[in-house]
XYZ file of C-alpha atoms in Angstrom:
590
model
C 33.764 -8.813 12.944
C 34.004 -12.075 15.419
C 31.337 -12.028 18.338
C 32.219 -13.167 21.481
C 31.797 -16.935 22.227
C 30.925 -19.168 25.651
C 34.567 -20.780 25.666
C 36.176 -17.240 25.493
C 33.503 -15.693 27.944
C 34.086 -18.734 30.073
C 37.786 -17.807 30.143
C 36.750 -14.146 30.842
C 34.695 -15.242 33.911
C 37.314 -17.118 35.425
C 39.833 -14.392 34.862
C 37.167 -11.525 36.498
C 36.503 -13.737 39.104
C 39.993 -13.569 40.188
C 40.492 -9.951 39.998
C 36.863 -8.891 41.408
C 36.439 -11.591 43.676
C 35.125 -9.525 46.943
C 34.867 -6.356 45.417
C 32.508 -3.793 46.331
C 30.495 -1.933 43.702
C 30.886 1.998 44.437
C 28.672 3.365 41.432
C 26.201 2.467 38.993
C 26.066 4.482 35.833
C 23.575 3.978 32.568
C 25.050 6.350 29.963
C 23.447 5.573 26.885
C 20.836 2.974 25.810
C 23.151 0.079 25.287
C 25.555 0.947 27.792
C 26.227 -0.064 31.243
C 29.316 1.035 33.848
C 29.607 -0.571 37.348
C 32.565 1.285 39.352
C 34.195 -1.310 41.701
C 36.491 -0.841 44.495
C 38.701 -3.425 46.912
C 39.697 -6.810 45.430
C 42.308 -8.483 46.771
C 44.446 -8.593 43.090
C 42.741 -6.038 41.033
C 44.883 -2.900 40.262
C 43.976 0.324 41.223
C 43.227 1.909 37.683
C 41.489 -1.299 36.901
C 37.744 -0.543 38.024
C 35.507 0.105 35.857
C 33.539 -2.699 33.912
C 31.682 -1.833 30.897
C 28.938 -3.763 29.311
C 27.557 -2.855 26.263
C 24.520 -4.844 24.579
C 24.966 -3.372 20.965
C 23.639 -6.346 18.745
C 25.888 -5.822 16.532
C 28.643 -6.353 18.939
C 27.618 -7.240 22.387
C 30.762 -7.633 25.140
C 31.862 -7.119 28.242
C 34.873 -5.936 29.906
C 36.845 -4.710 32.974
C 38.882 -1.341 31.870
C 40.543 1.773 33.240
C 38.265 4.746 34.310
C 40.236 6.863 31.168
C 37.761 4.972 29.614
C 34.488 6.779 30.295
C 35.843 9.494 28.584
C 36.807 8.362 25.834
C 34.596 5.705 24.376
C 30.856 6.028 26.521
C 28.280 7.729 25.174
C 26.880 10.668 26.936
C 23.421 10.364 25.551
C 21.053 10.937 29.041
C 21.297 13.699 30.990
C 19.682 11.854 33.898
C 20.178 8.940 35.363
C 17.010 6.549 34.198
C 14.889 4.698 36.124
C 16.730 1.490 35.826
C 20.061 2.982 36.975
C 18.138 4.165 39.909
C 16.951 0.928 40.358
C 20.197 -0.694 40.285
C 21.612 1.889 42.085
C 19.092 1.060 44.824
C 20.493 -3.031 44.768
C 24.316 -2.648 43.884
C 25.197 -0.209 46.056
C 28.031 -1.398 48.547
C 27.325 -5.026 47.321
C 30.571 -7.305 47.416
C 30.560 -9.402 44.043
C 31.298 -13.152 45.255
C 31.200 -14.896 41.786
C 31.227 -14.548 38.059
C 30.089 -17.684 36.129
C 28.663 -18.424 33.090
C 25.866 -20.714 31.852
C 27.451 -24.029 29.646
C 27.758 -23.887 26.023
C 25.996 -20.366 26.264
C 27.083 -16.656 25.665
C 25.399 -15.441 28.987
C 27.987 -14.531 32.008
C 26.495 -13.734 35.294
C 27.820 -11.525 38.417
C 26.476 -12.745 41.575
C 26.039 -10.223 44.548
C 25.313 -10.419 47.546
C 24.102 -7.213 49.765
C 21.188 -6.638 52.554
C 17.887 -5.084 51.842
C 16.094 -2.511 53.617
C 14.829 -4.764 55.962
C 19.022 -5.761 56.936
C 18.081 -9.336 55.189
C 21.058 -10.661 53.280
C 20.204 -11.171 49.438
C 21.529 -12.664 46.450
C 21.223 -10.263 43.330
C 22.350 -11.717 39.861
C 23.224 -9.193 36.766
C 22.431 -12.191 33.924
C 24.498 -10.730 30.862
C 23.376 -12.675 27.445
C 25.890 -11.560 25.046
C 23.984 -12.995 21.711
C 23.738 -10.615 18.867
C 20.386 -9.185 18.618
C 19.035 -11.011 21.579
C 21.614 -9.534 23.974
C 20.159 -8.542 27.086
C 20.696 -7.869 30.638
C 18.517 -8.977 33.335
C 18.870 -8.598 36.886
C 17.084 -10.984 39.149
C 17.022 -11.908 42.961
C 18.829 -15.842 42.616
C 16.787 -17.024 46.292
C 13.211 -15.765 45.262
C 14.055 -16.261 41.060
C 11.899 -13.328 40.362
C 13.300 -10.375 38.001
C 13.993 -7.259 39.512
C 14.655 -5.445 35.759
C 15.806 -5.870 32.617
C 17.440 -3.675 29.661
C 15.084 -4.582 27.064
C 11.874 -6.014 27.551
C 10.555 -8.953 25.961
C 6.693 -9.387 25.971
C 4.707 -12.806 24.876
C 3.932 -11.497 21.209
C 7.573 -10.568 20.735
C 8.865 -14.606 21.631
C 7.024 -17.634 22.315
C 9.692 -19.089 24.120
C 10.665 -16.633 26.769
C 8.946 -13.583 28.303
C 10.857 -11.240 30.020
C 9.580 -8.303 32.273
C 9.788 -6.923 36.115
C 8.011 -9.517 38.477
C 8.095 -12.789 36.606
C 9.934 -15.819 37.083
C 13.581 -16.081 35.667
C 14.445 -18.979 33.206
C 17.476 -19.341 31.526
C 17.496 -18.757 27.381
C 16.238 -21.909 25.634
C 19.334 -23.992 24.688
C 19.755 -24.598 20.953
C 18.111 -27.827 19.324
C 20.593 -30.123 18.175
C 23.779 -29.011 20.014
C 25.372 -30.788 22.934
C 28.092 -29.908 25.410
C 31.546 -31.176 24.377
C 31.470 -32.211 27.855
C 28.742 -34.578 27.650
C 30.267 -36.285 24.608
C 33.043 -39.003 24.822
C 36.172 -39.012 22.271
C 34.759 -41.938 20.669
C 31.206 -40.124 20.022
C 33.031 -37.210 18.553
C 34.900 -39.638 16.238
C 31.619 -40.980 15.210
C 30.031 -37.367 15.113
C 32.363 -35.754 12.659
C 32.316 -39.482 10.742
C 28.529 -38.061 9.832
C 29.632 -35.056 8.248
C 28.360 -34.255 4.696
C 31.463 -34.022 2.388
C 30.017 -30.424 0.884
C 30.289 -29.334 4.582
C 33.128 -27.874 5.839
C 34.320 -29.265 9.074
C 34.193 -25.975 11.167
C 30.072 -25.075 10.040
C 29.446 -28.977 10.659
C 30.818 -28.679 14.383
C 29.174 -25.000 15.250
C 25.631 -26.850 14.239
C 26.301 -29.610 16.205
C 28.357 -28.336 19.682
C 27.446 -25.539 21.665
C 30.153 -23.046 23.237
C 32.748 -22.990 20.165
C 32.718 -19.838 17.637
C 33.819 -20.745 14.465
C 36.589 -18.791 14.425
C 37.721 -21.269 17.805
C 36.869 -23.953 15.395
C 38.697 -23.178 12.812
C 41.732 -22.650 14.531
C 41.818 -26.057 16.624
C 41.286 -27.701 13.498
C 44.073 -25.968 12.002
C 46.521 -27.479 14.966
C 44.725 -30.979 14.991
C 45.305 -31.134 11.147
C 42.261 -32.669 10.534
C 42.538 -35.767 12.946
C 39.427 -36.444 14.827
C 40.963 -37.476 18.560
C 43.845 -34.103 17.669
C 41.047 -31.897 17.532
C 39.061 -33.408 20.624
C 41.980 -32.765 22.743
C 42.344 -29.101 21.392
C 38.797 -28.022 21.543
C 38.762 -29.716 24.871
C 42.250 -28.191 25.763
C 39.897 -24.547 25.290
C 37.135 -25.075 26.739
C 39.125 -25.959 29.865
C 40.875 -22.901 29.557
C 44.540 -23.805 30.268
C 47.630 -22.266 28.938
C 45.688 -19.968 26.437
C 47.701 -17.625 24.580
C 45.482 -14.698 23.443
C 46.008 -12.670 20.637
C 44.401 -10.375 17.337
C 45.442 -11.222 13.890
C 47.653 -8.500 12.087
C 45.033 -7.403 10.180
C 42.906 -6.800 13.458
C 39.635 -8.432 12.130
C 39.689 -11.606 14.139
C 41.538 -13.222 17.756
C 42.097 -16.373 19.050
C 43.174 -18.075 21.898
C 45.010 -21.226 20.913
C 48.790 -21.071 20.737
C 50.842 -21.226 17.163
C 47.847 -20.240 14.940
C 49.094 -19.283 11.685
C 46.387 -16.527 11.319
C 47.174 -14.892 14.887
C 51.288 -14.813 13.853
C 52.943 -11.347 13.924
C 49.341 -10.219 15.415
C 49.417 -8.619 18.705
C 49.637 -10.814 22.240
C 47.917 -10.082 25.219
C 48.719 -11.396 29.006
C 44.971 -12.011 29.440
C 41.781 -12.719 27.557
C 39.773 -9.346 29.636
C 42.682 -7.697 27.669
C 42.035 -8.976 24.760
C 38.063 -8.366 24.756
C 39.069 -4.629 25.818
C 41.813 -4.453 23.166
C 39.552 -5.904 20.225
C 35.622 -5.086 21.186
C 36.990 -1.558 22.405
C 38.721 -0.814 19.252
C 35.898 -2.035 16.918
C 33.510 0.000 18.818
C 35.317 3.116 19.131
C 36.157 2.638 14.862
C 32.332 1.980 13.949
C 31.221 4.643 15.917
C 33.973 7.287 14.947
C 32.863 5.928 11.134
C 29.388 6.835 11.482
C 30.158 10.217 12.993
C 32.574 11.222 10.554
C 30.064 10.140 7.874
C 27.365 12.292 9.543
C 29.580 15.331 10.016
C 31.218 15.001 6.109
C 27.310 14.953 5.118
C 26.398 18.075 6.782
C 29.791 20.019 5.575
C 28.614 18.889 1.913
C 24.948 19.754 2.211
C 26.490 22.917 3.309
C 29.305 23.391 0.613
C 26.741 23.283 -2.084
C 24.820 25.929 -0.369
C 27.838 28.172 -0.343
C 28.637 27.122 -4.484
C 24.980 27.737 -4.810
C 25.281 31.440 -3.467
C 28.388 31.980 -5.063
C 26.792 31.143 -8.394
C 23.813 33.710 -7.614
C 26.560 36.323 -7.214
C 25.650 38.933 -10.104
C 29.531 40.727 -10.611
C 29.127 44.341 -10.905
C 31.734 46.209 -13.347
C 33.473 49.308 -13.133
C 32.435 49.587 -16.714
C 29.138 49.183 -15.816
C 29.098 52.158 -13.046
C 30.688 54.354 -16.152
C 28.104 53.967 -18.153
C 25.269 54.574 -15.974
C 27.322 57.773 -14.879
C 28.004 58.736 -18.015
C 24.180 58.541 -19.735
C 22.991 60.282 -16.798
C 25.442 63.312 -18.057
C 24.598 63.227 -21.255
C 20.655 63.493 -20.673
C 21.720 66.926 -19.102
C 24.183 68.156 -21.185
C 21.404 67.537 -24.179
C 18.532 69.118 -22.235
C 21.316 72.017 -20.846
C 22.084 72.655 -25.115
C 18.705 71.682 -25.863
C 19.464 69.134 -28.293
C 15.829 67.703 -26.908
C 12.478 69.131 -26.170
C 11.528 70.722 -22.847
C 9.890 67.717 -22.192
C 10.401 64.197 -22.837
C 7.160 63.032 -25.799
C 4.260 61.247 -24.413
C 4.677 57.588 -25.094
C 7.952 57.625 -26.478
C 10.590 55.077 -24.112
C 14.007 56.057 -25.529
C 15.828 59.036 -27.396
C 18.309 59.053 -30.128
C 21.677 61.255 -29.496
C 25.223 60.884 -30.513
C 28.284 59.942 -28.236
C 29.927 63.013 -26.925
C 33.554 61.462 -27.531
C 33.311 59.950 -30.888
C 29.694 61.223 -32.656
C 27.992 57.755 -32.826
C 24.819 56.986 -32.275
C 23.180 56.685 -28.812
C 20.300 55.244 -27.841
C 19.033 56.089 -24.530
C 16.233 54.398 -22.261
C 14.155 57.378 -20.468
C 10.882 57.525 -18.493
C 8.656 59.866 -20.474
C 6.867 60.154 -17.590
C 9.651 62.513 -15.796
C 11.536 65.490 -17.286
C 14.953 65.049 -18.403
C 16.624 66.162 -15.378
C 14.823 63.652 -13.165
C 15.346 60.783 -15.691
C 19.033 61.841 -15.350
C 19.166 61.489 -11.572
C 17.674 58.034 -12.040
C 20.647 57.068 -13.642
C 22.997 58.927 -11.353
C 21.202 56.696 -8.501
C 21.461 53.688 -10.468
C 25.025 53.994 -10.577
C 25.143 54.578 -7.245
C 23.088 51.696 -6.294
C 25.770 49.315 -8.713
C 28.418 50.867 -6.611
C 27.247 50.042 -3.678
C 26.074 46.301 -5.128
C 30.045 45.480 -6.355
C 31.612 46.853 -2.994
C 28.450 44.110 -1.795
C 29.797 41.693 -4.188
C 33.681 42.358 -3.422
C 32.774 41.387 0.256
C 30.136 38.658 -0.460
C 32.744 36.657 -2.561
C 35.275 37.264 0.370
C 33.267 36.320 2.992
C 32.188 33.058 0.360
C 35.784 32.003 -0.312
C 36.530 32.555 3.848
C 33.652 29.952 4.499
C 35.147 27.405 1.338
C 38.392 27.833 3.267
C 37.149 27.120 6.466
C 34.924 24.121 5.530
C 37.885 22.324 3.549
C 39.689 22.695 6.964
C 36.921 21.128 8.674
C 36.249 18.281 6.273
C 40.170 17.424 6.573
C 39.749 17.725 10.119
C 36.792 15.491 10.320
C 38.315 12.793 8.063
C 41.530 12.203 9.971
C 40.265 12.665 13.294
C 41.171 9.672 15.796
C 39.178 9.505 18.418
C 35.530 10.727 19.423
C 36.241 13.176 21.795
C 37.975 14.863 18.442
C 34.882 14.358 16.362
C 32.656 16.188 19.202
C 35.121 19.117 19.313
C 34.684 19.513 15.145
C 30.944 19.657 15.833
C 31.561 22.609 18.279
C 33.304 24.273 15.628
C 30.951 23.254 13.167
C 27.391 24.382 15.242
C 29.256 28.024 16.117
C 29.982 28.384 12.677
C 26.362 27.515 11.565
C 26.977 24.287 9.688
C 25.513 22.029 12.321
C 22.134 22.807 14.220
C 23.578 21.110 18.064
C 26.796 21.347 19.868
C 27.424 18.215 22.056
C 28.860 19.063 25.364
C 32.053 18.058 25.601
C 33.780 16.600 29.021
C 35.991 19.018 30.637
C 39.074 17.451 31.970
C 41.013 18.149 34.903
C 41.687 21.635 36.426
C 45.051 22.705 35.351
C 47.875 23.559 38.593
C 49.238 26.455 39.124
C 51.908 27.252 36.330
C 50.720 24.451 34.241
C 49.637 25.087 30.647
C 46.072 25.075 29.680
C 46.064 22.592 26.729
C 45.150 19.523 28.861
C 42.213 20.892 29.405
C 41.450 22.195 26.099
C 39.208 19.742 23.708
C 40.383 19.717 19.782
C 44.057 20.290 21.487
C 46.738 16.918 21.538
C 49.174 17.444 23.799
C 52.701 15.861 22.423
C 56.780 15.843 23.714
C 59.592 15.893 20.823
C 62.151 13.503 21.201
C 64.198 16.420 22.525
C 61.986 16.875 25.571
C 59.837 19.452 23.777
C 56.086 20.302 24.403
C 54.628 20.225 21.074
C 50.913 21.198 20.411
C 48.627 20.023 17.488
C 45.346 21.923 16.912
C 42.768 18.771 16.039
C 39.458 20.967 15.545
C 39.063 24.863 14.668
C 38.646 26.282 18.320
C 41.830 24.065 18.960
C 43.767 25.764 16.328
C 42.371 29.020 16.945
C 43.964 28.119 20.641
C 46.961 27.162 19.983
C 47.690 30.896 17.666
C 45.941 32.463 20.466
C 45.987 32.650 24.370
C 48.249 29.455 24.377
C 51.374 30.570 22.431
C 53.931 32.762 23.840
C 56.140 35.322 21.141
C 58.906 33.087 21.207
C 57.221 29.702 20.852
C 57.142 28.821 17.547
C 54.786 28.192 14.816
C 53.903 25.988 11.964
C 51.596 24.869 8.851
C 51.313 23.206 5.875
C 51.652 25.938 3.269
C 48.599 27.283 1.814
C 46.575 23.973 2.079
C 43.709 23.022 4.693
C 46.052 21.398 7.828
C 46.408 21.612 11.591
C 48.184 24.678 13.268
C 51.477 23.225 15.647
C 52.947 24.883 18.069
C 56.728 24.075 19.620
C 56.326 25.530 23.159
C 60.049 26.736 23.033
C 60.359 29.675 25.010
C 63.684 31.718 24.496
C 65.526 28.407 23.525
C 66.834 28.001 19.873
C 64.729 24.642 18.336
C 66.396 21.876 17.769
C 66.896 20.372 14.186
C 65.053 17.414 15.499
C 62.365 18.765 17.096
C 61.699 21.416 13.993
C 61.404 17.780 11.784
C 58.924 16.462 14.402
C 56.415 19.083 14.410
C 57.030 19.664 10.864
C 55.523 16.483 10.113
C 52.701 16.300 12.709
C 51.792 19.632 10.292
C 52.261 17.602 7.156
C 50.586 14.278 8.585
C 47.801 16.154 10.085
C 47.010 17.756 6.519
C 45.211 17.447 3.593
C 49.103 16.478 1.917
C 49.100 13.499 4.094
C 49.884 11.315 0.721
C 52.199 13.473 -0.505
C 55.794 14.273 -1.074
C 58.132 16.880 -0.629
C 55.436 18.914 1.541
C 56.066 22.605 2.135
C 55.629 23.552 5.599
C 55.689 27.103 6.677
C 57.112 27.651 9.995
C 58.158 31.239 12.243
C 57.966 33.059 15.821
C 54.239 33.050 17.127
C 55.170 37.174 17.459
C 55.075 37.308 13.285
C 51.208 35.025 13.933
C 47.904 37.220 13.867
C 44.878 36.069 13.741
C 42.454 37.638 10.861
C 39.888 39.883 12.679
C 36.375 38.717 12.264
C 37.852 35.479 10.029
C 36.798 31.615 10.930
C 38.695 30.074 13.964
C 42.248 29.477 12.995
C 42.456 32.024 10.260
C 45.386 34.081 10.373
C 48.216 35.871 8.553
C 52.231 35.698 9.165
C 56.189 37.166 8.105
C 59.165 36.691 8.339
C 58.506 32.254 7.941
C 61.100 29.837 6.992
C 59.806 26.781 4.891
C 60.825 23.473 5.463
C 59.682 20.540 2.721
C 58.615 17.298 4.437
C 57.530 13.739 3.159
C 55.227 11.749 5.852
C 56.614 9.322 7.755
C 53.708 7.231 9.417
C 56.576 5.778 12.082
C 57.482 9.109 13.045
C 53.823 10.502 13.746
C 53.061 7.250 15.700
C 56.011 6.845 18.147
C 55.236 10.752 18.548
C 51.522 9.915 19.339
C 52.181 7.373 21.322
C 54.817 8.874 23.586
């Protein structure tokens, strides 16, 4: 993945400090560890559902960005339930400060936002929130810029942890050290650069020679003004000079989505998607990275607890000892023949000391039986043992009969699950599965999910229903998909109607959809639609020819007592479908 660099960050400063230029901070939020939100308002050419800048200082991916609100629900992490000390503190600073500059510090990944508010005693100050985006040494520190002491920072850095720079509450700032051996391309002439790449070993590549030797360019940036220059010293001086003044940039990820760039006609950014402005592009790229490693390591998580719990249930299914009708028989039937042989007295009035079994013959065909007995009871007790015995079996395979049902009902419902959990999209989907997954047992902690908006009066409830998508047909249809088992369970429950209409993969682990129809015959169209958000959203996803069950939510019950989106159904059609990815993601996206 390609970390952010000073030339783009310098580009993203300039850009912020057009659109929050004057802009009042409203709220201060600290959701998780790494996470940071500052709510702006006013700005004379921000947009109105542009507000909310998010900073996260994951090492692993460190960026900053100004987004929509939409976005605290569905990327931030909800991990504290209280707002921490340092969100109180900045809370204390921020609040109702105008922003009057964004900069950043030369040839370095570090981007500041300069406030300026009035203390308690109605003294104007100048606050700084110092982001340094840089891998594992990102960082936030907030200092006052007129007495250069820090206020607070994210992660503190004592004297054993770096000799260079110690950073707590109360002392000093300093900027980060700059990097031995690098120079501004600012500070060096076109002639200098000649003779600097002139020194380059010829095992080195070009691109690794410059990121040793200049500060501010990513190699990726390096790479591509190279590319353009083709190789000519004073061509590639002019280009790298051309970026880092930030003029007519043309931002963009490659197809494959695994780098961006900001130079025009890069071969590696063509047929890639174009963005109006590098904050769009961070969002766009850092956003979507983030939101894919962290839906990753979920899904991963969830799959592992579903199989840790799967081989429980195979393990339980094994110990399952099958009890026989057979079996019953015989128990029955040696019990009556103990008393029909003590009733004729083919035996003694008492069973002989000592002695653990008795010889008679088989009542239907003369052969020789061999019967276990307690010599310790009389016959007729020794009987009713084995009249209880085959009572107890009965009662063991009606056990069984219900065991193995109740067995095969959880193997159903965690291959739903696991399907579920492998294509879900976003992590607002994941959470839902892990509701589902904690009321079912297979998970020890349900997060709590975000509700959403309170529904008006005659709307339906699926907005505000997690594990439920919310989709329109091409025909002007409202079509819901269940994404999690309470969201399927839903969508066959209190929000169909008898005449909507119903559908599912056939007898394969899938997502319930619903065609909120009302009296209105379906159209052919609109019947193909949902039909394949069923097959898509299935575990037939790769497959062809895909039979999907569909029929009146009035022929739809839900099993009683049965896992969340269990039911049974009449009177279906069947419909066979082959995926088609375009379909499901103009569908999606509408």
């Amino acid at each position: 993945m390609q970390q952010l660099d000073a030339v783009t960050l310098k580009a993203l400063a300039a850009e912020l400090q057009t659109l929050l230029g004057n802009a009042k901070v409203s709220k201060v939020q600290h959701p998780s560890p790494h996470e940071f939100l500052i709510t702006f308002w006013g700005g004379p050419l921000r947009s109105d559902n542009l507000n909310l800048f998010y900073i996260q200082l994951n090492p692993e991916a460190p960026f900053c960005v100004l987004t929509q609100p939409k976005h605290r629900q569905e990327t931030v992490l909800h991990t504290f339930a209280k707002p921490t000390a340092l969100c109180m503190l900045l809370r204390k600073h921020l609040q109702g400060a105008s922003l009057i500059q964004v900069r950043t510090q030369p040839g370095e990944r570090v981007i500041d936002l300069v406030f300026e508010n009035f203390n308690e005693l109605g003294n104007q100050v100048r606050l700084v929130l110092s982001l340094e985006l840089m891998g594992k040494h990102s960082n936030m520190i907030f200092y006052d810029e007129l007495q250069g002491a820090i206020l607070a920072v994210a992660h503190g850095v004592s004297e054993t942890m770096s000799s260079h720079r110690e950073l707590a509450a109360g002392l000093p700032y300093a900027p980060p050290p700059k990097p031995a051996g690098k120079r501004l391309l600012s500070e060096i002439t076109s002639a200098e650069f000649k003779a600097l790449l002139a020194q380059k070993p010829a095992e080195e590549s070009t691109p690794h020679f410059l990121n040793a030797h200049l500060a501010g360019f990513g190699l990726r940036m390096l790479e591509d003004a190279l590319t353009l220059s083709d190789g000519e010293p004073l061509a590639l001086y002019r280009q790298l000079d051309a970026l880092e003044d930030g003029a007519a940039l043309a931002p963009a990820i490659a197809p494959n989505g695994q780098r961006f760039g900001l130079l025009k006609r890069v071969p590696a950014l063509e047929g890639g998607l174009r963005f109006e402005s590098v904050n769009a592009l961070v969002g766009a790229y850092f956003i979507g990275h983030l939101n894919a490693s962290r839906i990753g390591r979920k899904s991963e998580q969830l799959l592992l607890k579903l199989d840790q719990h799967e081989k429980k249930r195979l393990r339980r299914e094994k110990e399952l000892v099958p009890i026989t009708d057979a079996e019953i028989e015989r128990l029955q039937a040696t019990g009556d023949r103990l008393l029909s042989a003590f009733s004729a007295k083919e035996v003694p009035a008492q069973p002989l000391s000592g002695k653990g079994t008795v010889a008679l013959t088989h009542y239907e065909d003369g052969s020789a039986w061999v019967i276990e007995i307690d010599a310790a009871h009389s016959w007729v007790e020794n009987a009713q043992l084995y009249y209880r015995r085959a009572k107890k079996a009965k009662a063991r395979k009606d056990a069984y009969q219900q065991m193995a049902e109740a067995l095969n009902a959880e193997g159903d419902y965690l291959a739903s699950l696991k399907q579920l959990v492998t294509q879900a999209e976003t992590l607002a989907d994941l959470d839902a599965l892990e509701v589902d997954m904690a009321a079912a047992g297979f998970a020890k902690k349900a997060p709590k999910l975000l509700e959403g908006k309170k529904k008006k009066a005659g709307e339906p409830e699926a907005k505000e229903l997690s594990g439920v998508s919310r989709l329109r047909s091409s025909d002007g249809l409202e079509i819901l998909l269940g994404k999690s088992g309470q969201g399927n369970d839903a969508i066959v429950g209190k929000l169909s109607r008898s005449d909507d209409w119903w559908l599912h993969v056939h007898q394969m682990p899938g997502s319930h959809v619903l065609i909120r129809a009302g009296k209105e015959p379906v159209p052919d169209q609109t019947l193909l639609e949902a039909a394949s958000l069923a097959v898509y959203y299935s575990s037939a996803r790769s497959s062809l020819n895909v039979p999907v069950v569909y029929t009146q939510c009035k022929h739809v019950r839900k099993i009683p007592q049965s896992y969340p989106g269990h039911v049974n159904y009449r009177e279906e059609q069947t419909v066979f479908i082959s995926p088609d990815a375009a379909l499901i993601e103009k569908l999606m996206g509408g």
